[in-house]
Amino acid sequence: MAENSSEEQEAVLQPKDYCKLFDPDAYLQFYFSQNAIEDGTRVSLFALPVFAQIMIQQMRPTERETLLDIGAGPTVYSALCFRDVCRQIHLADYVERNLEVLRKWVRKEPSESVDWQPTIRVIKRTEGGPPPTNQVCEEVEEKARGLVKSGGIHFADVHQFDVVPEMQGVLVDVLVSIFTLESACKNYEEYRQCVKNMMRHLRSGGRFIIGSVLEDNVYNSGSKTIFHLLNLTEEIVIEALEEAGLDTKNAKKYVLDGEGVMFMMCTKN
Ligand SMILES: C[S@@+](CC[C@H](N)C(=O)[O-])C[C@H]1O[C@@H](n2cnc3c(N)ncnc32)[C@H](O)[C@@H]1O
């Protein structure tokens, strides 16, 4: 996530601005276009396939059937990374325009938003094996699409007691949330409450995977737009997870020095 000079801070958008001012196309262009993928290190595309492999090894298929990604934005990379872990994937977000991009992807409607092939190539590289052909990339995307089709695309608000009402109280085996809570929260009290709210969707013994931006106050949501971030440390994240009933002592953690992001996978007590 990019840093900003103090002049730009004046234009920093706040959590309340997401519905009106988060632009899915600009976001996808900035982080997931061919050029962006070639230029940058998307740490998520390294961490998530590693977690996927661990779950495949440690959990029986019946223990990892359903996955919910809260704050997926307009992205489908969690579905791409976890396509061999689960049988049903739910993507949820707060912004209607993001949900519309996801619905279009599921319906396979032509979209100028993004081509997921470069992302799939990085995921496949992390998974090992030879560079994938176009056909293999298409198969990966089709499999992920099918899983989201059998799950769903839902509205989510992490500030609500029932974060994803359309889940109708059904608990999932795997809960994912990447770079969302620090975007949605203004202070630590809210942050801790939102973690607890989200945990109501995860069954006991299920896995929670969180991706967090550390020690940053803003991020680029496109080349011209800057959104506020709650400044987090590893300790703050771990404390909030412990308080929400997660076993962080035995967590798998992935921190890349210099990237300012942390990925963790832990089990709900
Ligand atoms: C930085 S983006 C992350 C998107 C995606 N997870 C990724 O890794 O690229 C932050 C996301 O948080 C979502 N968000 C903001 N406020 C939210 C809220 N109150 N409840 C749920 N999601 C929210 C935004 O719509 C946006 O998609």
CSV table of C-alpha atoms and ligand atoms in Angstrom, one decimal:
chain,number,residue,atom,x,y,z
A,1,MET,CA,0.0,0.0,0.0
A,2,ALA,CA,1.4,3.4,-1.0
A,3,GLU,CA,2.4,6.2,1.3
A,4,ASN,CA,1.4,9.8,0.8
A,5,SER,CA,2.8,13.2,1.3
A,6,SER,CA,1.2,15.6,3.8
A,7,GLU,CA,-0.4,17.8,1.1
A,8,GLU,CA,-2.4,14.8,-0.1
A,9,GLN,CA,-3.7,14.0,3.3
A,10,GLU,CA,-6.3,16.8,2.9
A,11,ALA,CA,-8.1,14.8,0.3
A,12,VAL,CA,-8.1,11.6,2.4
A,13,LEU,CA,-11.5,9.9,2.1
A,14,GLN,CA,-13.0,8.3,5.2
A,15,PRO,CA,-14.8,5.0,6.0
A,16,LYS,CA,-18.2,6.8,5.5
A,17,ASP,CA,-17.2,7.6,1.9
A,18,TYR,CA,-16.9,4.1,0.6
A,19,CYS,CA,-20.5,3.8,-0.8
A,20,LYS,CA,-20.2,7.0,-2.9
A,21,LEU,CA,-16.6,7.3,-3.7
A,22,PHE,CA,-14.9,3.9,-3.9
A,23,ASP,CA,-14.4,3.2,-7.6
A,24,PRO,CA,-14.1,-0.5,-8.4
A,25,ASP,CA,-12.6,0.0,-11.8
A,26,ALA,CA,-9.9,2.4,-10.6
A,27,TYR,CA,-9.1,-0.1,-7.7
A,28,LEU,CA,-8.8,-3.1,-10.0
A,29,GLN,CA,-6.7,-1.1,-12.5
A,30,PHE,CA,-4.4,0.1,-9.7
A,31,TYR,CA,-3.7,-3.3,-8.1
A,32,PHE,CA,-4.7,-6.1,-10.5
A,33,SER,CA,-4.1,-4.9,-14.1
A,34,GLN,CA,-1.4,-6.7,-16.1
A,35,ASN,CA,1.0,-3.8,-15.4
A,36,ALA,CA,0.2,-3.6,-11.7
A,37,ILE,CA,0.7,-7.3,-11.3
A,38,GLU,CA,4.0,-7.2,-13.2
A,39,ASP,CA,5.3,-4.2,-11.2
A,40,GLY,CA,4.2,-5.0,-7.7
A,41,THR,CA,4.4,-7.7,-5.1
A,42,ARG,CA,0.9,-8.7,-4.3
A,43,VAL,CA,1.7,-10.4,-1.0
A,44,SER,CA,-1.8,-11.8,-0.8
A,45,LEU,CA,-1.1,-13.9,-3.9
A,46,PHE,CA,1.8,-15.5,-2.0
A,47,ALA,CA,0.2,-15.9,1.4
A,48,LEU,CA,-3.2,-17.2,0.4
A,49,PRO,CA,-2.0,-20.2,-1.7
A,50,VAL,CA,0.2,-21.2,1.2
A,51,PHE,CA,-2.7,-21.1,3.6
A,52,ALA,CA,-4.8,-23.0,1.0
A,53,GLN,CA,-2.2,-25.8,1.0
A,54,ILE,CA,-2.1,-26.0,4.8
A,55,MET,CA,-5.9,-26.3,5.0
A,56,ILE,CA,-5.9,-29.1,2.3
A,57,GLN,CA,-3.3,-30.9,4.4
A,58,GLN,CA,-4.8,-30.3,7.9
A,59,MET,CA,-8.5,-30.4,7.4
A,60,ARG,CA,-10.8,-33.1,6.0
A,61,PRO,CA,-12.9,-32.0,2.9
A,62,THR,CA,-16.0,-32.1,5.1
A,63,GLU,CA,-14.4,-29.7,7.5
A,64,ARG,CA,-13.7,-27.1,4.8
A,65,GLU,CA,-16.8,-26.9,2.6
A,66,THR,CA,-17.8,-23.2,2.9
A,67,LEU,CA,-15.8,-20.0,2.7
A,68,LEU,CA,-17.0,-16.4,3.2
A,69,ASP,CA,-14.8,-13.4,2.2
A,70,ILE,CA,-15.9,-10.2,3.9
A,71,GLY,CA,-14.8,-7.0,2.2
A,72,ALA,CA,-13.8,-8.8,-1.0
A,73,GLY,CA,-14.3,-5.5,-2.8
A,74,PRO,CA,-14.5,-6.0,-6.6
A,75,THR,CA,-11.9,-8.8,-6.4
A,76,VAL,CA,-12.2,-12.5,-6.8
A,77,TYR,CA,-8.6,-13.6,-5.9
A,78,SER,CA,-9.7,-15.3,-2.7
A,79,ALA,CA,-12.0,-17.5,-4.8
A,80,LEU,CA,-9.1,-18.2,-7.2
A,81,CYS,CA,-6.7,-19.0,-4.3
A,82,PHE,CA,-9.1,-21.2,-2.4
A,83,ARG,CA,-10.7,-23.0,-5.3
A,84,ASP,CA,-9.3,-26.4,-4.3
A,85,VAL,CA,-10.1,-25.9,-0.6
A,86,CYS,CA,-13.8,-25.4,-0.5
A,87,ARG,CA,-17.0,-26.3,-2.4
A,88,GLN,CA,-18.9,-23.1,-1.9
A,89,ILE,CA,-17.6,-19.6,-1.8
A,90,HIS,CA,-19.4,-16.5,-0.7
A,91,LEU,CA,-18.1,-13.0,-1.6
A,92,ALA,CA,-19.4,-10.1,0.4
A,93,ASP,CA,-18.8,-6.3,0.4
A,94,TYR,CA,-20.3,-3.0,1.6
A,95,VAL,CA,-20.3,-1.2,-1.8
A,96,GLU,CA,-23.0,-1.9,-4.3
A,97,ARG,CA,-20.8,-1.1,-7.3
A,98,ASN,CA,-18.3,-3.7,-6.1
A,99,LEU,CA,-21.1,-6.3,-5.8
A,100,GLU,CA,-22.2,-5.4,-9.3
A,101,VAL,CA,-18.6,-6.1,-10.6
A,102,LEU,CA,-18.6,-9.4,-8.9
A,103,ARG,CA,-22.1,-10.3,-10.2
A,104,LYS,CA,-20.9,-9.5,-13.8
A,105,TRP,CA,-17.9,-11.7,-13.3
A,106,VAL,CA,-20.1,-14.6,-12.1
A,107,ARG,CA,-22.4,-14.1,-15.1
A,108,LYS,CA,-19.3,-14.0,-17.4
A,109,GLU,CA,-20.5,-10.7,-18.8
A,110,PRO,CA,-17.9,-8.8,-20.8
A,111,SER,CA,-16.3,-6.3,-18.4
A,112,GLU,CA,-13.6,-3.7,-18.8
A,113,SER,CA,-12.8,-3.9,-15.1
A,114,VAL,CA,-10.0,-6.4,-15.2
A,115,ASP,CA,-8.6,-9.5,-16.8
A,116,TRP,CA,-7.8,-12.0,-14.0
A,117,GLN,CA,-5.3,-14.0,-16.1
A,118,PRO,CA,-2.1,-12.1,-14.8
A,119,THR,CA,-3.3,-12.7,-11.2
A,120,ILE,CA,-4.0,-16.4,-11.9
A,121,ARG,CA,-0.5,-16.7,-13.3
A,122,VAL,CA,1.0,-15.4,-10.1
A,123,ILE,CA,-1.1,-17.8,-8.0
A,124,LYS,CA,-0.1,-20.7,-10.2
A,125,ARG,CA,3.5,-19.7,-9.8
A,126,THR,CA,3.1,-19.7,-6.0
A,127,GLU,CA,1.4,-23.1,-6.2
A,128,GLY,CA,4.4,-24.5,-8.1
A,129,GLY,CA,4.6,-26.4,-11.4
A,130,PRO,CA,5.2,-25.2,-14.9
A,131,PRO,CA,3.9,-21.8,-16.2
A,132,PRO,CA,0.2,-22.3,-16.9
A,133,THR,CA,-1.2,-22.3,-20.4
A,134,ASN,CA,-4.1,-20.0,-21.3
A,135,GLN,CA,-6.4,-23.0,-21.1
A,136,VAL,CA,-5.2,-23.9,-17.5
A,137,CYS,CA,-5.8,-20.2,-16.5
A,138,GLU,CA,-9.3,-20.4,-17.9
A,139,GLU,CA,-10.0,-23.7,-16.0
A,140,VAL,CA,-8.8,-22.1,-12.8
A,141,GLU,CA,-11.1,-19.1,-13.3
A,142,GLU,CA,-14.1,-21.3,-14.3
A,143,LYS,CA,-13.7,-23.5,-11.2
A,144,ALA,CA,-13.6,-20.4,-8.9
A,145,ARG,CA,-16.6,-18.9,-10.7
A,146,GLY,CA,-18.6,-22.1,-10.2
A,147,LEU,CA,-17.8,-22.1,-6.5
A,148,VAL,CA,-19.0,-18.5,-6.2
A,149,LYS,CA,-22.1,-19.3,-8.2
A,150,SER,CA,-23.0,-22.0,-5.7
A,151,GLY,CA,-22.2,-19.7,-2.8
A,152,GLY,CA,-23.3,-16.1,-3.5
A,153,ILE,CA,-22.5,-12.4,-3.6
A,154,HIS,CA,-23.8,-10.5,-0.6
A,155,PHE,CA,-24.0,-7.1,1.0
A,156,ALA,CA,-21.8,-6.9,4.2
A,157,ASP,CA,-21.4,-4.2,6.8
A,158,VAL,CA,-18.7,-5.1,9.5
A,159,HIS,CA,-20.3,-2.6,11.9
A,160,GLN,CA,-23.5,-4.5,12.1
A,161,PHE,CA,-24.2,-7.3,14.6
A,162,ASP,CA,-25.2,-9.5,11.7
A,163,VAL,CA,-22.5,-8.6,9.2
A,164,VAL,CA,-23.9,-10.6,6.2
A,165,PRO,CA,-27.6,-10.9,6.8
A,166,GLU,CA,-28.1,-13.0,3.6
A,167,MET,CA,-26.1,-15.8,5.2
A,168,GLN,CA,-29.1,-16.3,7.5
A,169,GLY,CA,-27.1,-17.4,10.4
A,170,VAL,CA,-25.4,-20.3,8.5
A,171,LEU,CA,-21.8,-20.6,9.9
A,172,VAL,CA,-18.9,-21.1,7.5
A,173,ASP,CA,-15.8,-23.2,7.8
A,174,VAL,CA,-13.4,-20.6,6.5
A,175,LEU,CA,-13.7,-16.8,7.0
A,176,VAL,CA,-11.5,-14.5,5.0
A,177,SER,CA,-11.1,-10.7,5.3
A,178,ILE,CA,-8.3,-8.8,3.6
A,179,PHE,CA,-7.4,-5.2,4.1
A,180,THR,CA,-11.0,-4.5,5.1
A,181,LEU,CA,-11.2,-3.7,8.8
A,182,GLU,CA,-8.5,-1.1,8.8
A,183,SER,CA,-10.4,0.5,5.9
A,184,ALA,CA,-13.8,0.4,7.6
A,185,CYS,CA,-12.8,1.4,11.1
A,186,LYS,CA,-12.0,4.8,12.6
A,187,ASN,CA,-10.7,3.7,16.0
A,188,TYR,CA,-9.5,0.6,17.9
A,189,GLU,CA,-12.8,0.2,19.8
A,190,GLU,CA,-14.6,-0.1,16.5
A,191,TYR,CA,-12.0,-2.4,15.2
A,192,ARG,CA,-12.3,-4.8,18.1
A,193,GLN,CA,-16.1,-4.8,17.9
A,194,CYS,CA,-16.0,-5.4,14.1
A,195,VAL,CA,-13.8,-8.5,14.6
A,196,LYS,CA,-16.3,-9.9,17.0
A,197,ASN,CA,-19.2,-9.1,14.6
A,198,MET,CA,-17.4,-11.0,11.8
A,199,MET,CA,-16.6,-14.0,14.0
A,200,ARG,CA,-20.4,-14.7,14.4
A,201,HIS,CA,-20.2,-16.1,10.8
A,202,LEU,CA,-17.5,-18.6,11.6
A,203,ARG,CA,-18.1,-22.0,13.2
A,204,SER,CA,-16.0,-23.1,16.2
A,205,GLY,CA,-13.0,-25.0,14.9
A,206,GLY,CA,-13.1,-23.1,11.6
A,207,ARG,CA,-10.3,-21.0,10.2
A,208,PHE,CA,-10.0,-17.2,10.1
A,209,ILE,CA,-7.7,-15.7,7.5
A,210,ILE,CA,-6.9,-12.0,7.9
A,211,GLY,CA,-4.8,-9.7,5.8
A,212,SER,CA,-3.8,-6.4,7.5
A,213,VAL,CA,-1.9,-3.3,6.4
A,214,LEU,CA,0.4,-2.4,9.2
A,215,GLU,CA,1.5,1.0,10.4
A,216,ASP,CA,0.0,3.1,7.6
A,217,ASN,CA,-2.6,5.8,7.7
A,218,VAL,CA,-3.8,5.9,4.1
A,219,TYR,CA,-3.8,3.8,0.9
A,220,ASN,CA,-4.4,4.5,-2.8
A,221,SER,CA,-7.7,3.0,-3.9
A,222,GLY,CA,-6.9,4.1,-7.5
A,223,SER,CA,-4.3,6.4,-9.0
A,224,LYS,CA,-6.1,9.5,-7.8
A,225,THR,CA,-8.0,8.5,-4.7
A,226,ILE,CA,-6.7,8.1,-1.2
A,227,PHE,CA,-8.6,6.4,1.6
A,228,HIS,CA,-8.0,6.5,5.4
A,229,LEU,CA,-6.6,3.5,7.1
A,230,LEU,CA,-6.7,2.8,10.8
A,231,ASN,CA,-3.0,2.5,11.9
A,232,LEU,CA,-2.5,-1.0,13.1
A,233,THR,CA,0.4,-2.9,14.7
A,234,GLU,CA,0.8,-6.7,14.8
A,235,GLU,CA,0.1,-6.6,18.5
A,236,ILE,CA,-3.2,-4.7,18.1
A,237,VAL,CA,-4.5,-7.2,15.5
A,238,ILE,CA,-3.5,-10.2,17.6
A,239,GLU,CA,-5.1,-8.7,20.7
A,240,ALA,CA,-8.4,-8.1,18.9
A,241,LEU,CA,-8.4,-11.6,17.5
A,242,GLU,CA,-7.7,-13.2,20.9
A,243,GLU,CA,-10.5,-11.1,22.4
A,244,ALA,CA,-12.9,-12.4,19.7
A,245,GLY,CA,-12.1,-16.0,20.6
A,246,LEU,CA,-9.4,-16.9,18.1
A,247,ASP,CA,-6.3,-19.1,18.9
A,248,THR,CA,-3.5,-16.8,17.8
A,249,LYS,CA,-0.8,-18.8,19.7
A,250,ASN,CA,-0.9,-21.5,17.0
A,251,ALA,CA,-1.5,-19.2,14.1
A,252,LYS,CA,0.3,-19.3,10.8
A,253,LYS,CA,1.7,-16.0,10.1
A,254,TYR,CA,3.1,-14.4,7.0
A,255,VAL,CA,4.9,-11.1,7.3
A,256,LEU,CA,7.0,-9.7,4.5
A,257,ASP,CA,9.5,-7.1,5.9
A,258,GLY,CA,9.2,-3.8,4.0
A,259,GLU,CA,5.8,-4.6,2.6
A,260,GLY,CA,3.9,-3.4,5.6
A,261,VAL,CA,1.4,-6.1,5.5
A,262,MET,CA,0.6,-9.2,7.6
A,263,PHE,CA,-1.4,-12.3,6.9
A,264,MET,CA,-2.5,-14.7,9.6
A,265,MET,CA,-4.5,-17.9,9.7
A,266,CYS,CA,-5.9,-19.0,13.0
A,267,THR,CA,-8.6,-21.3,14.4
A,268,LYS,CA,-11.7,-20.2,16.2
A,269,ASN,CA,-11.9,-21.7,19.7
B,1,LIG,C1,-8.8,-1.9,0.5
B,1,LIG,S1,-10.3,-2.6,-0.1
B,1,LIG,C2,-9.9,-4.4,0.0
B,1,LIG,C3,-10.6,-5.2,-1.0
B,1,LIG,C4,-10.1,-6.6,-1.2
B,1,LIG,N1,-10.3,-7.4,0.0
B,1,LIG,C5,-8.6,-6.7,-1.6
B,1,LIG,O1,-7.9,-7.3,-0.8
B,1,LIG,O2,-8.3,-6.2,-2.6
B,1,LIG,C6,-11.3,-2.4,1.3
B,1,LIG,C7,-12.7,-2.9,1.2
B,1,LIG,O3,-13.4,-2.7,2.4
B,1,LIG,C8,-14.8,-2.5,2.1
B,1,LIG,N2,-15.5,-1.9,3.2
B,1,LIG,C9,-15.5,-0.6,3.6
B,1,LIG,N3,-16.3,-0.4,4.6
B,1,LIG,C10,-16.9,-1.6,4.9
B,1,LIG,C11,-17.9,-2.1,5.8
B,1,LIG,N4,-18.4,-1.2,6.7
B,1,LIG,N5,-18.2,-3.4,5.8
B,1,LIG,C12,-17.7,-4.2,4.9
B,1,LIG,N6,-16.8,-3.9,4.0
B,1,LIG,C13,-16.4,-2.6,4.0
B,1,LIG,C14,-14.7,-1.6,0.9
B,1,LIG,O4,-15.9,-1.6,0.1
B,1,LIG,C15,-13.6,-2.2,0.1
B,1,LIG,O5,-14.0,-3.2,-0.8
